[in-house]
PDB file of C-alpha atoms and ligand atoms in Angstrom:
ATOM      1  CA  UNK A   1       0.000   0.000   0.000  1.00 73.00           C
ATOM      2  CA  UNK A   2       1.647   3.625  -0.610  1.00 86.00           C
ATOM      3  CA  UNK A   3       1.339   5.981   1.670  1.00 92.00           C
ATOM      4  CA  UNK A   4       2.627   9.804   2.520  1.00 96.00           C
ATOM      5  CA  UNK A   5       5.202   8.026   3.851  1.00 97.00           C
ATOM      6  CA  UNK A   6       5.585   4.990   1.325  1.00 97.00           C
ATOM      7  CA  UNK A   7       6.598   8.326  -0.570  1.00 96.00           C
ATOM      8  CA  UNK A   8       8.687  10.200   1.908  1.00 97.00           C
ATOM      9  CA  UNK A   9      10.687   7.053   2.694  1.00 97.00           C
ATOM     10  CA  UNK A  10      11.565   6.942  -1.379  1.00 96.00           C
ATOM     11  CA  UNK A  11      12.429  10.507  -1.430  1.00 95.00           C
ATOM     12  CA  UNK A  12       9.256  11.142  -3.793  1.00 95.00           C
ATOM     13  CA  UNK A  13       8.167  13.722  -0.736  1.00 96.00           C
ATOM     14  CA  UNK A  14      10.817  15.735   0.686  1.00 97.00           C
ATOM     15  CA  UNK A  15      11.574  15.256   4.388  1.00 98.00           C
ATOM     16  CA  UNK A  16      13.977  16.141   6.999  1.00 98.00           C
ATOM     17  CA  UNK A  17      15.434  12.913   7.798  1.00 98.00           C
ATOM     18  CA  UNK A  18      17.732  12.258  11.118  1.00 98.00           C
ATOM     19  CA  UNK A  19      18.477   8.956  10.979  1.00 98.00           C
ATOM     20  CA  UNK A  20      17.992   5.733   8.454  1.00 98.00           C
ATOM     21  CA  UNK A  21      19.059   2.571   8.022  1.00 98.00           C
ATOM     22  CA  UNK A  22      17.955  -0.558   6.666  1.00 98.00           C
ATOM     23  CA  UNK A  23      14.759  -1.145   8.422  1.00 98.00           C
ATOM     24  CA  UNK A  24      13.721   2.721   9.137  1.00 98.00           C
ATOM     25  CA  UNK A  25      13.935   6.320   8.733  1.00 98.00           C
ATOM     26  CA  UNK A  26      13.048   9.422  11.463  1.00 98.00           C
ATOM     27  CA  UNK A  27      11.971  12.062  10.008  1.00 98.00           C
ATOM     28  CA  UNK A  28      10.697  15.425  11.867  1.00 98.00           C
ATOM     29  CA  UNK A  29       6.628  15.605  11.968  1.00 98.00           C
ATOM     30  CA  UNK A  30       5.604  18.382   9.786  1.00 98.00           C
ATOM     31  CA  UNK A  31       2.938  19.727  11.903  1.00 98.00           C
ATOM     32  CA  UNK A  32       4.984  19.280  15.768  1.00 98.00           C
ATOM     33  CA  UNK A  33       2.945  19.368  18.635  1.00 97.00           C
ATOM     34  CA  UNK A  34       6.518  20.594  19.619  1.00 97.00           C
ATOM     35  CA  UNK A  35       9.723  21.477  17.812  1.00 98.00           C
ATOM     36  CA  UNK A  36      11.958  18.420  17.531  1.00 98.00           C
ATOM     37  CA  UNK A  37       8.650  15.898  17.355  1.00 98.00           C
ATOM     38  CA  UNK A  38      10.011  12.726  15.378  1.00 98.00           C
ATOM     39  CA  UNK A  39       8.748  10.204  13.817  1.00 98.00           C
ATOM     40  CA  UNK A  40      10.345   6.815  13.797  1.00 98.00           C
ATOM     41  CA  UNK A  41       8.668   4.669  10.415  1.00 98.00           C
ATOM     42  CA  UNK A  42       9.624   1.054   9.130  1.00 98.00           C
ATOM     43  CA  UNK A  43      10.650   1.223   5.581  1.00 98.00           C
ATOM     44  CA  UNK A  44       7.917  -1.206   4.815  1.00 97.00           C
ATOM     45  CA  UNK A  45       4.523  -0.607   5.498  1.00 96.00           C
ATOM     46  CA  UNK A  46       2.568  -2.507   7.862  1.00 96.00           C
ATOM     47  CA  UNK A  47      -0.594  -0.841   9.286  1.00 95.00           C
ATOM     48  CA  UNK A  48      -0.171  -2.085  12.850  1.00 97.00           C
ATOM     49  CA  UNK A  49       1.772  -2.873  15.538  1.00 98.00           C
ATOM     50  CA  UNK A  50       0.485  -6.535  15.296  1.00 98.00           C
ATOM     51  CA  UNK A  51       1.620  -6.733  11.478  1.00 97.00           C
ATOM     52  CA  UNK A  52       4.791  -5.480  12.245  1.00 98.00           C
ATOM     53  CA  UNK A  53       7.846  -8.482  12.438  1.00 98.00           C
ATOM     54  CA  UNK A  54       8.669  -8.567  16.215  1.00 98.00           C
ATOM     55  CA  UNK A  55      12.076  -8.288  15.542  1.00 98.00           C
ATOM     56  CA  UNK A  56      11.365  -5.116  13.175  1.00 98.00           C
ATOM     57  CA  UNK A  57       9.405  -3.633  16.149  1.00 98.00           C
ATOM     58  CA  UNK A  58      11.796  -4.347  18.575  1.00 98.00           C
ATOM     59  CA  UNK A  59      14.357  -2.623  16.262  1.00 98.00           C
ATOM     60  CA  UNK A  60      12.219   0.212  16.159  1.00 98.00           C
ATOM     61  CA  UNK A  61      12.077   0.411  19.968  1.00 98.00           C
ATOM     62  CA  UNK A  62      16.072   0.840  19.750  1.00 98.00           C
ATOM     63  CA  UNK A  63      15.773   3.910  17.961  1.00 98.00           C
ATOM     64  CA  UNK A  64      12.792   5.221  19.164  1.00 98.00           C
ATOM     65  CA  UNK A  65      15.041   5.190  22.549  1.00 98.00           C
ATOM     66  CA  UNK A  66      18.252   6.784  20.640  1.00 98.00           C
ATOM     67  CA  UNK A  67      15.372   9.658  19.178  1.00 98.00           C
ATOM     68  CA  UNK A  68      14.279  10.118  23.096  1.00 98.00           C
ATOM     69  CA  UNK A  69      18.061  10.217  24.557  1.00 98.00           C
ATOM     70  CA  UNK A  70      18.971  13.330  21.581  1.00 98.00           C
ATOM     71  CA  UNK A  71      16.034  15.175  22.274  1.00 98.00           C
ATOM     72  CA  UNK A  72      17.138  15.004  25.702  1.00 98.00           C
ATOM     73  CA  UNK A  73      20.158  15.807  25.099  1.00 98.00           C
ATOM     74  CA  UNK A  74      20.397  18.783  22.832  1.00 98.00           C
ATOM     75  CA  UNK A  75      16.634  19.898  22.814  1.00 98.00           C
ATOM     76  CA  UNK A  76      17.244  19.718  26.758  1.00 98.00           C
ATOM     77  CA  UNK A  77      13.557  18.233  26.864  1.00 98.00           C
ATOM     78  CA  UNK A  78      12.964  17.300  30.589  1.00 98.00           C
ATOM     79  CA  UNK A  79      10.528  14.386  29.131  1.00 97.00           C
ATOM     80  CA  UNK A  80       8.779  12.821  26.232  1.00 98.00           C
ATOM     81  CA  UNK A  81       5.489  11.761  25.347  1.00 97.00           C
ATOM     82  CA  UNK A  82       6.059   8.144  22.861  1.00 98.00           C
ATOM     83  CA  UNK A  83       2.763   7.564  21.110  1.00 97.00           C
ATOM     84  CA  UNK A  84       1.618   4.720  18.589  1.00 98.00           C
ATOM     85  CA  UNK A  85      -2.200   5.684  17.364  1.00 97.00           C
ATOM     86  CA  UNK A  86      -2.777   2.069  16.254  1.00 98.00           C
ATOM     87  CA  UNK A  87      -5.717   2.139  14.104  1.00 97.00           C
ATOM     88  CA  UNK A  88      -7.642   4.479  12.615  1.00 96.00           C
ATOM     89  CA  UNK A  89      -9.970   3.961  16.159  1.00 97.00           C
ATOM     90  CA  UNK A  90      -6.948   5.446  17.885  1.00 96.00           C
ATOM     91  CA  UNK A  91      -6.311   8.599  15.538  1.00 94.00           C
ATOM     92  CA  UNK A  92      -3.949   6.889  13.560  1.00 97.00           C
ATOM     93  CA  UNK A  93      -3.856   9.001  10.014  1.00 97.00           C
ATOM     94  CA  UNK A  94      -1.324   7.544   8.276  1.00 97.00           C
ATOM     95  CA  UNK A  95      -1.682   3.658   7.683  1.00 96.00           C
ATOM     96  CA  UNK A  96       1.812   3.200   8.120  1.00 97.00           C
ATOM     97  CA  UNK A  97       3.371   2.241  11.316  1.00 98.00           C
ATOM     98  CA  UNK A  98       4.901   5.238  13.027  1.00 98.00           C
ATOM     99  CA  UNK A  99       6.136   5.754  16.727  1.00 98.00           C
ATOM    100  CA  UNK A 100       5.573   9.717  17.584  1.00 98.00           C
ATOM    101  CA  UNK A 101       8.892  10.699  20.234  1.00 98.00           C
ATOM    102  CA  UNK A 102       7.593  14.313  21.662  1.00 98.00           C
ATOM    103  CA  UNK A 103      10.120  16.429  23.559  1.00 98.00           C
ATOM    104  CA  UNK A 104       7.899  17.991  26.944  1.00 97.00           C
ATOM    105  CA  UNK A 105       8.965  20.802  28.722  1.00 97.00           C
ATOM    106  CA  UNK A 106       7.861  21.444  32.614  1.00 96.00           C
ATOM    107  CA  UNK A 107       6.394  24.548  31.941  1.00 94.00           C
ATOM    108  CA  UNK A 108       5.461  23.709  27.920  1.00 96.00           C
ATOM    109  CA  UNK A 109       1.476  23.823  29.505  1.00 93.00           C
ATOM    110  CA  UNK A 110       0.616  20.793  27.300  1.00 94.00           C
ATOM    111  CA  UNK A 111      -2.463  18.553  28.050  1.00 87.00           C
ATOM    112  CA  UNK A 112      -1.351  15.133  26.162  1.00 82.00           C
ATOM    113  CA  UNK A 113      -2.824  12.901  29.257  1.00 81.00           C
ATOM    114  CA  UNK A 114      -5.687  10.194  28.900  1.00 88.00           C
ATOM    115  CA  UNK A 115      -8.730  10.269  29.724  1.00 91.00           C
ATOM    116  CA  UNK A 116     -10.022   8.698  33.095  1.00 94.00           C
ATOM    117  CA  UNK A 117     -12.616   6.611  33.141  1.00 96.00           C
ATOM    118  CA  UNK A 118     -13.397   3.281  35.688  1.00 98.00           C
ATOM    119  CA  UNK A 119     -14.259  -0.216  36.768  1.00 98.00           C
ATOM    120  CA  UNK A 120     -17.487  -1.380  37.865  1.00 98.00           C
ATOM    121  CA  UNK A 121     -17.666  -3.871  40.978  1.00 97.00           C
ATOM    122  CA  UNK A 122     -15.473  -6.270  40.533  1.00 97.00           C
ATOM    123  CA  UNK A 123     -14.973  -6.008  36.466  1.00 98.00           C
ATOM    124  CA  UNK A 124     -11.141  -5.272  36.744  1.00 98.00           C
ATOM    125  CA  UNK A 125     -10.831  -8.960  37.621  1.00 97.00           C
ATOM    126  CA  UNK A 126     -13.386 -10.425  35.028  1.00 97.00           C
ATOM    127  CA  UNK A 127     -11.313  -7.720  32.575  1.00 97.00           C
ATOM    128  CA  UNK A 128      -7.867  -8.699  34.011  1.00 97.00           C
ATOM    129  CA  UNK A 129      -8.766 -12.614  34.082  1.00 97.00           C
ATOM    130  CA  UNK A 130      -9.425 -12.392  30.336  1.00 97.00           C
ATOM    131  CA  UNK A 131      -6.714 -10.749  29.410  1.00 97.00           C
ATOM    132  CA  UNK A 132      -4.080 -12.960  30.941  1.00 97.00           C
ATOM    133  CA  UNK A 133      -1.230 -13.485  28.776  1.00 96.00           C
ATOM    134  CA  UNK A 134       0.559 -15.850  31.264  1.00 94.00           C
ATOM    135  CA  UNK A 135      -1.833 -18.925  30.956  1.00 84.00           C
TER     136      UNK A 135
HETATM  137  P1  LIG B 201      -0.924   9.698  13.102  1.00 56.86           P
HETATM  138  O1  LIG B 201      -2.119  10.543  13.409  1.00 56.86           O
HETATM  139  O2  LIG B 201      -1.166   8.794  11.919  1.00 56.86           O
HETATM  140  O3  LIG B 201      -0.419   8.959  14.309  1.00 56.86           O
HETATM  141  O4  LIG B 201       0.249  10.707  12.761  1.00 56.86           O
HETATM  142  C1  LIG B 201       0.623  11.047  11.475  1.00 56.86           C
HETATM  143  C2  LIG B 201       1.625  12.174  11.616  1.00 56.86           C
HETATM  144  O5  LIG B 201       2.255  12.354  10.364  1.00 56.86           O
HETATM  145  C3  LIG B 201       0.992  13.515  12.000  1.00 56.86           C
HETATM  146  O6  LIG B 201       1.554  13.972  13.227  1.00 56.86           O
HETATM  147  C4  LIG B 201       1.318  14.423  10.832  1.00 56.86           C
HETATM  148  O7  LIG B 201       1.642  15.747  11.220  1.00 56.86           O
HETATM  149  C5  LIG B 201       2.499  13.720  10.178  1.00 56.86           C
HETATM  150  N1  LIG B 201       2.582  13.948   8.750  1.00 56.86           N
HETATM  151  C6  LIG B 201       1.566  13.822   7.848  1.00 56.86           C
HETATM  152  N2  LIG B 201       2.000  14.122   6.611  1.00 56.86           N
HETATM  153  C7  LIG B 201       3.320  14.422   6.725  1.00 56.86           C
HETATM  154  C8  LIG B 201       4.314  14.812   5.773  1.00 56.86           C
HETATM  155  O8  LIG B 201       4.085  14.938   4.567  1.00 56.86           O
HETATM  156  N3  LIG B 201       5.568  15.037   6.250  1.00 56.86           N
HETATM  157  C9  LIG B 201       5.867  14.892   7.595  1.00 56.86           C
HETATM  158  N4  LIG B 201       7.135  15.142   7.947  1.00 56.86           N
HETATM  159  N5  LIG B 201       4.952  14.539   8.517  1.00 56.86           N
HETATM  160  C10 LIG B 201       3.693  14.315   8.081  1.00 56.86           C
END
C-alpha cells in the first residue's frame, strides 16, 4: 500500500530525515505538537503494531530510545510523550506504522494525558482474568 510516507521514505516527498538505516527512517513531523517531534517509520509498510515483524518492532524500539536520549540531550527536553495511534480507532492518520517521540517541557502547559474513566464492581478482575497473557 503507498502511503505519505511509502513516498517520503523513497524521497518522492521531501523530508527532513535524522536517521535511516535498513529497516527505518526518522523524520521530523511536519505539523509538531513541539519542535523536535520525530517520527520513527519502518521502511515497509505494515498498518499495525500486530503486522509489524517482532524483531522489526523491537528494532524500532532501539531507535525510538536513541530519538528520546537526543532530544534530551540537545533539545534539553525534561521528558517525552512516545505515542503509537494504532488504528484508525486510535487517531492513527497515516496507515503506516509510526512511533511519535515528543520532547515535553515542565512549563510547555501541554495537556497530552488520557482520559479517566473506571471499573465497575469487581470487572477489573473479570477484565484482568481475560486478558491474561501468562496462561
Ligand atoms: P498519526 O495521526 O497517523 O499517528 O500521525 C501522522 C503524523 O504524520 C501527523 O503527526 C502528521 O503531522 C504527520 N505527517 C503527515 N504528513 C506528513 C508529511 O508529509 N511530512 C511529515 N514530515 N509529517 C507528516
Amino acid at each position: 500500500m503507498a502511503t505519505i510516507f511509502t513516498k517520503i521514505i523513497d524521497g518522492t516527498i521531501p523530508s527532513i530525515r535524522i536517521y535511516e538505516d535498513e529497516l527505518c527512517i526518522v523524520i521530523l513531523d511536519i505539523a509538531p505538537v513541539a519542535k523536535g517531534h520525530a517520527l520513527v517509520i519502518p521502511k515497509q509498510c505494515w498498518s499495525s503494531v500486530v503486522e509489524c515483524p517482532e524483531e522489526v518492532f523491537a528494532h524500532i524500539m532501539k531507535i525510538v530510545q536513541k530519538v528520546d536520549k537526543r532530544l534530551r540531550e540537545v533539545l534539553a527536553a525534561d521528558a517525552t510523550n512516545i505515542v503509537i495511534n494504532d488504528g484508525p480507532a486510535a487517531g492513527q492518520e497515516v496507515p503506516h506504522l509510526h512511533v511519535h517521540v515528543i520532547p515535553r517541557y515542565v512549563k510547555d502547559g501541554l495537556k497530552l494525558q488520557m482520559p479517566k474513566t473506571s471499573y465497575g464492581q469487581g470487572e477489573i478482575e473479570v477484565v484482568g482474568e481475560s486478558l491474561n497473557l501468562s496462561r
